[in-house]
PDB file of C-alpha atoms in Angstrom:
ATOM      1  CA  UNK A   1       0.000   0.000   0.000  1.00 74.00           C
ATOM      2  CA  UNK A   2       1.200   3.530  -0.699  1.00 83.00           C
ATOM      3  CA  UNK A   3       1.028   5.810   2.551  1.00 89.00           C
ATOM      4  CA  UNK A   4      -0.830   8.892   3.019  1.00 91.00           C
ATOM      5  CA  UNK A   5       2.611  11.144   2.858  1.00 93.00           C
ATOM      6  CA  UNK A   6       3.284   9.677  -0.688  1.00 94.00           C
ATOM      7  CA  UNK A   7      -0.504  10.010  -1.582  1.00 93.00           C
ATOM      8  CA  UNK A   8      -0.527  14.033  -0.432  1.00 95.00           C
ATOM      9  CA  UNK A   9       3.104  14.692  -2.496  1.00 96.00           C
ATOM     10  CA  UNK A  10       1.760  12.423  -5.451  1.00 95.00           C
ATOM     11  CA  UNK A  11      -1.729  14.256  -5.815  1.00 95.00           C
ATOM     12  CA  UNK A  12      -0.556  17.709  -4.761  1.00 96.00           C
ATOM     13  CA  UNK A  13       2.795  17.469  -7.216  1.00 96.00           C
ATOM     14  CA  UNK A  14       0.309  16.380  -9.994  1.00 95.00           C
ATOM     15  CA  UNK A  15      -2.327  19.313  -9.494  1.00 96.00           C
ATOM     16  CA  UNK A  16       0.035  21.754  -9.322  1.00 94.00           C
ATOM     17  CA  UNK A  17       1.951  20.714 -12.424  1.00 93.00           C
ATOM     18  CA  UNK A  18      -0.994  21.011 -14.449  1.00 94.00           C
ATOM     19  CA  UNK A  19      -0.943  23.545 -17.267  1.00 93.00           C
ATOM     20  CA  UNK A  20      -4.586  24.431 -17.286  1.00 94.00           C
ATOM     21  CA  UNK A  21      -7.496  24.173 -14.252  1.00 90.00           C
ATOM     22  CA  UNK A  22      -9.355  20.891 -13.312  1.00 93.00           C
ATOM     23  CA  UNK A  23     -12.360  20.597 -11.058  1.00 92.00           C
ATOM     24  CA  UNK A  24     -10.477  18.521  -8.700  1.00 95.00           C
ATOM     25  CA  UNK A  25      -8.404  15.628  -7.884  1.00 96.00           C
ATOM     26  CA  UNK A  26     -10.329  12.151  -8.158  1.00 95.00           C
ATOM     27  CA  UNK A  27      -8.583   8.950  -6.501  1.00 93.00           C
ATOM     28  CA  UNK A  28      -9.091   5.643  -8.132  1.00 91.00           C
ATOM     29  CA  UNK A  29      -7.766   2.547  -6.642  1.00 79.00           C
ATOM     30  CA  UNK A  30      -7.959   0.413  -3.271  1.00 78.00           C
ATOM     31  CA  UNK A  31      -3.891   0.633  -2.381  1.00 81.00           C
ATOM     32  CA  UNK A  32      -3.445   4.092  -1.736  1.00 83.00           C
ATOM     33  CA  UNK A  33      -4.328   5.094   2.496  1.00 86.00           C
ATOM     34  CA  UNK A  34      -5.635   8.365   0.953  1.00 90.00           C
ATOM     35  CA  UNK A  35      -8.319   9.071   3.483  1.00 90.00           C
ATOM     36  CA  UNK A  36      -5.928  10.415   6.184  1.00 90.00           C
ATOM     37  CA  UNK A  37      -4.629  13.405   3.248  1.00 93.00           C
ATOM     38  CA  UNK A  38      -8.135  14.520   1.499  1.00 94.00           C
ATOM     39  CA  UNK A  39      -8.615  16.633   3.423  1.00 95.00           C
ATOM     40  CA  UNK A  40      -5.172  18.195   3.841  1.00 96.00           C
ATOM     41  CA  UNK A  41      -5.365  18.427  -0.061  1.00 96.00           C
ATOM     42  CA  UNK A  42      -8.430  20.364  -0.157  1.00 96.00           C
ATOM     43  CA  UNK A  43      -7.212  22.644   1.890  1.00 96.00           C
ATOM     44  CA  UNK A  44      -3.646  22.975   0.435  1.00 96.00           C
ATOM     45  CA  UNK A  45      -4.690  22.959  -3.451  1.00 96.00           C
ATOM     46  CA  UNK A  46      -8.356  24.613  -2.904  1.00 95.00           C
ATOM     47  CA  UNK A  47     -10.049  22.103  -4.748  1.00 95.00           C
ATOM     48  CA  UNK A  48     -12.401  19.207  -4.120  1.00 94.00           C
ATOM     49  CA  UNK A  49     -10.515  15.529  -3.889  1.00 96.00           C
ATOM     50  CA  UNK A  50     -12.766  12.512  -4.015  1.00 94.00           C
ATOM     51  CA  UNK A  51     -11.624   8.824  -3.115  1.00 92.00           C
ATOM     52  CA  UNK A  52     -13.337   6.579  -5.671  1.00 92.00           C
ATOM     53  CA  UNK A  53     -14.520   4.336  -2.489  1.00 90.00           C
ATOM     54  CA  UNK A  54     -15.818   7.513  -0.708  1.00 90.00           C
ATOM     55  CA  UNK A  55     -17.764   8.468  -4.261  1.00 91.00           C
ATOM     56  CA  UNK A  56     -19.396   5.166  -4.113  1.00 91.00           C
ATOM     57  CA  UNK A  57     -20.318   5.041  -0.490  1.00 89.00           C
ATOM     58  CA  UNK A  58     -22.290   8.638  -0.809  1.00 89.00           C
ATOM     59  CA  UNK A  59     -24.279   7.264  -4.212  1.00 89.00           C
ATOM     60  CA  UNK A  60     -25.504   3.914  -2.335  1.00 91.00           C
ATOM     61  CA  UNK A  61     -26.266   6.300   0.758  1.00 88.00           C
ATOM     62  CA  UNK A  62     -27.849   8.737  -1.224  1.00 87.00           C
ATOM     63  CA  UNK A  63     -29.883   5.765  -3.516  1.00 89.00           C
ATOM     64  CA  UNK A  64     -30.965   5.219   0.177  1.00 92.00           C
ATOM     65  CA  UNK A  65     -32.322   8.565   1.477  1.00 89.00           C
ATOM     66  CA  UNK A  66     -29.619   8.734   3.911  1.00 88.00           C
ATOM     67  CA  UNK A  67     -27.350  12.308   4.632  1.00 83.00           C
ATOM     68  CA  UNK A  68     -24.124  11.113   5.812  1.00 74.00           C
ATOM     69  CA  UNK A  69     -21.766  13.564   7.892  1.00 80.00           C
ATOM     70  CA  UNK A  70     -17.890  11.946   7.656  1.00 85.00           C
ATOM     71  CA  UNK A  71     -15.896  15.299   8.583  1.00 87.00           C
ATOM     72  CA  UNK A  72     -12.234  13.040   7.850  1.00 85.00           C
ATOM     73  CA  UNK A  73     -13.042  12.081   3.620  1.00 87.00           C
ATOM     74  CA  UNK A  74     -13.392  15.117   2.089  1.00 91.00           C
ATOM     75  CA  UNK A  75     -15.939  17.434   1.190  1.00 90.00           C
ATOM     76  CA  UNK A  76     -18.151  14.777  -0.665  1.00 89.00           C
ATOM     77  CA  UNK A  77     -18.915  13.520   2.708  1.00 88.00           C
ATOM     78  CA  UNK A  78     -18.775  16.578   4.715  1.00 88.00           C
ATOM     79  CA  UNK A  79     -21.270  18.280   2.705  1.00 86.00           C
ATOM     80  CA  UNK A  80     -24.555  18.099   1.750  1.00 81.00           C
ATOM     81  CA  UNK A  81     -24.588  17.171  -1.904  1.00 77.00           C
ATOM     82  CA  UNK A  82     -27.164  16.559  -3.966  1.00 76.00           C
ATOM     83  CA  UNK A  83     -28.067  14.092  -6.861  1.00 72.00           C
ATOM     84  CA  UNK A  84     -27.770  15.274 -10.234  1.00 74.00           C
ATOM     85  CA  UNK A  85     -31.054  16.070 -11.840  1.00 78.00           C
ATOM     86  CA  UNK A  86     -31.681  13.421 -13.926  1.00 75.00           C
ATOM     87  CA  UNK A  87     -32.363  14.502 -17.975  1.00 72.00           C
ATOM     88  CA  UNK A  88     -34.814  13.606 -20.152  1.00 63.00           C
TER      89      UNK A  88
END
């Protein structure tokens, strides 16, 4: 497993190397220990970071009427997002 040290200098070295803006940083894999950094990245870049695992915990809660409040994943969790509006 990578640790969260390597995760923060991966992600953060990565975003701020970019040439042009991105909405945020997404996460995709289960061997990175990235929860204990989201939020530090958030912070540090001033963008939104999303752990692919985190992204599908708040759809199934969501699917199930239910408003989690995780203050340590990032701002998915933290906050009170919404559904997309579903198109016709």
């Amino acid at each position: 497993a990578v640790g969260d040290t390597q995760v923060y200098r991966y992600c953060r070295d990565g975003f701020v190397g970019l040439k042009r803006p991105v909405d945020g940083i997404y996460i995709n894999g289960g061997g990175w220990d990235a929860i204990a950094c989201i939020n530090e990245l958030e912070r540090d870049l001033g963008t939104r970071v999303v752990l692919a695992q985190a992204a599908e915990l708040w759809l199934t809660l969501r699917l199930l009427s239910i408003r989690p409040a995780v203050e340590d994943c990032g701002a998915l969790l933290r906050e009170d997002h919404r559904l997309p509006a579903k198109t016709a």
